XYZ file of C-alpha atoms in Angstrom:
258
model
C 33.975 -56.903 -74.826
C 30.783 -58.680 -75.876
C 29.172 -60.843 -73.239
C 28.514 -63.727 -75.679
C 32.283 -64.188 -76.110
C 32.907 -64.972 -72.486
C 29.705 -65.762 -70.498
C 28.787 -69.250 -71.527
C 26.387 -71.178 -69.318
C 26.276 -74.886 -70.173
C 24.008 -75.749 -73.072
C 23.980 -79.528 -72.883
C 24.807 -80.419 -69.288
C 23.674 -84.042 -69.696
C 25.730 -84.840 -72.849
C 28.353 -86.548 -70.819
C 26.036 -89.466 -69.872
C 25.306 -90.860 -73.364
C 29.003 -90.336 -74.265
C 30.082 -92.281 -71.244
C 27.676 -95.126 -71.762
C 28.716 -95.385 -75.408
C 32.452 -95.427 -74.458
C 31.881 -98.228 -71.929
C 29.846 -100.287 -74.398
C 32.625 -99.890 -76.881
C 35.217 -101.022 -74.337
C 33.018 -104.020 -73.467
C 32.937 -104.992 -77.097
C 36.701 -104.714 -77.409
C 37.193 -106.722 -74.258
C 34.828 -109.441 -75.675
C 36.606 -109.543 -79.065
C 40.243 -109.040 -78.009
C 40.364 -110.182 -74.370
C 41.224 -108.618 -71.096
C 44.749 -107.773 -71.975
C 43.348 -105.026 -74.217
C 40.043 -104.355 -72.651
C 41.259 -103.861 -69.034
C 43.778 -101.082 -69.958
C 41.136 -99.346 -72.079
C 38.687 -99.541 -69.136
C 41.222 -98.098 -66.671
C 42.241 -95.319 -69.061
C 38.618 -94.370 -69.577
C 38.051 -94.102 -65.791
C 41.289 -92.065 -65.498
C 40.023 -89.605 -68.076
C 36.680 -89.255 -66.288
C 38.538 -88.564 -62.970
C 40.909 -85.994 -64.698
C 37.770 -84.247 -65.999
C 36.618 -83.786 -62.375
C 39.956 -82.788 -60.753
C 41.567 -80.625 -63.417
C 40.318 -77.068 -62.904
C 40.566 -76.205 -66.601
C 38.988 -79.340 -67.909
C 36.130 -78.902 -70.341
C 35.192 -82.601 -70.324
C 31.789 -82.083 -68.707
C 31.136 -78.450 -69.620
C 32.649 -75.084 -70.607
C 34.949 -73.089 -68.348
C 36.426 -69.675 -68.791
C 40.168 -69.518 -68.107
C 41.326 -66.460 -70.028
C 39.809 -63.172 -71.244
C 40.142 -61.564 -74.670
C 41.782 -58.147 -74.581
C 44.401 -56.507 -72.527
C 42.817 -56.324 -69.110
C 43.170 -58.737 -66.155
C 40.273 -60.171 -64.110
C 41.085 -60.417 -60.379
C 38.960 -63.034 -58.597
C 38.891 -63.384 -54.869
C 37.434 -66.603 -53.302
C 36.117 -67.722 -49.961
C 34.596 -64.601 -48.491
C 33.177 -62.575 -47.077
C 35.749 -62.471 -44.185
C 37.522 -60.312 -41.848
C 39.835 -59.351 -44.752
C 37.038 -58.055 -46.993
C 36.957 -54.350 -45.980
C 40.780 -54.066 -46.187
C 40.713 -55.616 -49.624
C 37.986 -53.190 -50.795
C 40.097 -50.297 -49.530
C 43.192 -51.606 -51.275
C 41.291 -52.091 -54.571
C 39.935 -48.556 -54.317
C 43.420 -47.170 -53.708
C 44.585 -48.873 -56.996
C 41.454 -48.046 -58.903
C 40.988 -51.792 -59.557
C 37.932 -53.946 -59.761
C 37.549 -57.559 -58.698
C 34.965 -60.279 -58.560
C 34.405 -61.753 -55.074
C 33.333 -65.432 -55.294
C 31.374 -65.685 -52.084
C 30.219 -68.660 -49.978
C 26.540 -68.479 -49.378
C 26.440 -69.284 -45.656
C 29.281 -66.847 -44.936
C 27.445 -64.165 -46.967
C 24.282 -64.805 -44.936
C 26.227 -64.259 -41.761
C 27.710 -60.939 -42.979
C 25.347 -59.438 -45.390
C 26.710 -55.937 -44.812
C 30.003 -56.906 -46.338
C 28.288 -58.424 -49.390
C 26.359 -55.212 -49.913
C 29.528 -53.179 -49.532
C 31.279 -55.247 -52.167
C 28.452 -54.438 -54.606
C 28.230 -50.809 -53.573
C 31.844 -50.248 -54.339
C 31.337 -51.532 -57.899
C 32.866 -55.000 -57.652
C 31.412 -58.243 -58.931
C 29.868 -61.022 -56.811
C 30.131 -64.658 -57.904
C 28.711 -67.866 -56.603
C 31.185 -70.195 -54.805
C 28.734 -72.767 -53.368
C 26.530 -72.464 -50.303
C 28.725 -74.308 -47.713
C 32.152 -74.715 -49.415
C 32.517 -78.514 -48.880
C 36.074 -78.529 -50.093
C 36.864 -82.118 -49.126
C 33.751 -83.572 -50.791
C 32.751 -81.170 -53.477
C 34.217 -83.313 -56.247
C 32.091 -86.278 -55.236
C 28.739 -84.678 -54.499
C 25.687 -86.236 -56.130
C 23.148 -84.332 -58.216
C 20.722 -83.395 -55.381
C 23.395 -82.023 -53.068
C 25.235 -80.320 -55.916
C 22.012 -78.607 -56.983
C 21.472 -77.313 -53.457
C 25.102 -76.020 -53.206
C 24.704 -73.984 -56.404
C 21.138 -72.868 -56.142
C 21.034 -72.097 -52.460
C 23.990 -69.815 -52.808
C 22.502 -68.192 -55.830
C 19.355 -67.486 -53.789
C 21.280 -66.312 -50.824
C 23.279 -63.735 -52.763
C 20.266 -62.601 -54.843
C 18.317 -61.971 -51.558
C 21.172 -59.870 -50.142
C 21.983 -57.747 -53.153
C 18.859 -57.957 -55.208
C 20.823 -59.329 -58.191
C 21.727 -62.889 -59.144
C 25.355 -63.649 -59.818
C 26.373 -64.505 -63.387
C 29.560 -66.357 -62.611
C 30.369 -69.603 -60.648
C 33.629 -70.992 -59.415
C 33.749 -74.679 -58.380
C 35.092 -75.372 -54.919
C 38.905 -76.119 -55.242
C 38.303 -76.028 -58.993
C 36.855 -79.539 -58.911
C 33.875 -80.063 -61.315
C 32.029 -83.350 -61.437
C 29.417 -84.177 -64.033
C 26.609 -82.880 -61.824
C 27.762 -79.301 -61.638
C 26.516 -78.121 -64.965
C 22.823 -78.827 -64.785
C 22.245 -76.367 -61.889
C 24.577 -73.850 -63.593
C 22.329 -73.946 -66.702
C 19.229 -73.690 -64.589
C 20.685 -70.517 -62.883
C 22.198 -69.056 -66.023
C 25.692 -69.305 -64.453
C 29.009 -69.585 -66.315
C 31.880 -71.453 -64.770
C 35.105 -69.532 -64.260
C 38.580 -71.064 -63.838
C 41.839 -69.198 -63.845
C 45.205 -68.840 -65.640
C 47.315 -67.465 -62.756
C 47.452 -68.732 -59.215
C 49.858 -68.766 -56.235
C 48.161 -71.170 -53.882
C 47.586 -68.192 -51.562
C 44.871 -70.090 -49.627
C 47.493 -72.448 -48.059
C 50.883 -70.817 -48.510
C 51.898 -68.011 -46.240
C 55.118 -66.902 -48.070
C 54.089 -63.647 -49.713
C 57.148 -63.547 -52.017
C 56.730 -67.122 -53.278
C 52.951 -66.712 -53.912
C 53.348 -63.375 -55.754
C 56.233 -64.702 -57.817
C 54.174 -67.677 -58.937
C 51.249 -65.432 -59.935
C 53.465 -62.905 -61.650
C 54.884 -65.651 -63.904
C 51.431 -65.885 -65.512
C 50.431 -62.273 -65.122
C 49.699 -61.089 -68.644
C 46.924 -59.478 -70.687
C 43.779 -61.591 -70.424
C 44.819 -63.382 -67.289
C 42.261 -64.563 -64.796
C 43.915 -64.372 -61.382
C 42.925 -66.604 -58.530
C 43.191 -65.022 -55.058
C 41.677 -65.760 -51.703
C 40.589 -63.956 -48.518
C 40.377 -65.100 -44.919
C 43.083 -67.757 -44.940
C 44.381 -68.926 -41.563
C 47.828 -67.568 -42.282
C 46.444 -64.003 -42.354
C 48.630 -62.785 -45.318
C 45.998 -62.505 -48.057
C 45.703 -58.752 -47.897
C 49.479 -58.355 -48.264
C 49.499 -60.835 -51.190
C 46.760 -58.980 -53.075
C 48.559 -55.645 -52.455
C 51.763 -57.054 -54.027
C 49.826 -58.501 -56.934
C 48.270 -55.071 -57.587
C 51.670 -53.430 -57.429
C 53.107 -55.967 -59.996
C 50.154 -55.267 -62.241
C 50.757 -51.562 -62.054
C 54.397 -52.038 -62.883
C 53.411 -54.113 -65.924
C 50.829 -51.561 -67.106
C 47.904 -54.021 -66.540
C 44.438 -52.935 -65.518
C 41.998 -54.975 -63.306
C 38.542 -54.731 -64.705
C 35.346 -56.832 -64.836
C 34.121 -58.765 -67.786
C 30.724 -57.988 -69.207
C 28.161 -60.678 -68.296
C 25.117 -58.901 -69.683
C 22.905 -60.534 -72.234
């Protein structure tokens, strides 16, 4: 597949600001002309749309996000590492002749650089998943902190592997207006997903895999995790790989080259 079709760093990361200002000025004009009974609902609706753009993982309100691939292959993505699960996952992927992209947390990568280098050495992709993974506050980070989260992770992973990641995944999928400027600066494209089972928080392997399998189809981007407290992530990935094999689906990496 051609890189231009899927790897899309933001081109106009500040476009949201004039659009937002214009929308609020229009609402102020409506309020002045028609009164609060019309103006207030419009104001609340506009704020709800802005919040939806932050919290909805597939939202393109503030910038592009990749949620499916063209073609017949599936993209396995594994978040939150490196962890104690990493080597077992690498062995499992090798056994199924499957490739995955590991979206790594910068500070965890810095603590276990040997695992990061092993991921790369085995032919898997490495993506940026922020420097510190502030999952409770990522949606509300300001521009300076957001820039550090993105660029510090980028520098950490480049230092370890000698190669800068091409892909970024927002923490918990939340993407506020300040994410896209550092993505453009680093040449990163944001990746969402089309199949998930909430495996970071749910320990029921059958339920997680069934939920993923419902959306497991050609072109799917599958969201998986490693290192969850419940300790079942490796078993979940193993079951997903088995279901892919039964459906005749291959796990490959998209081309992010220029």
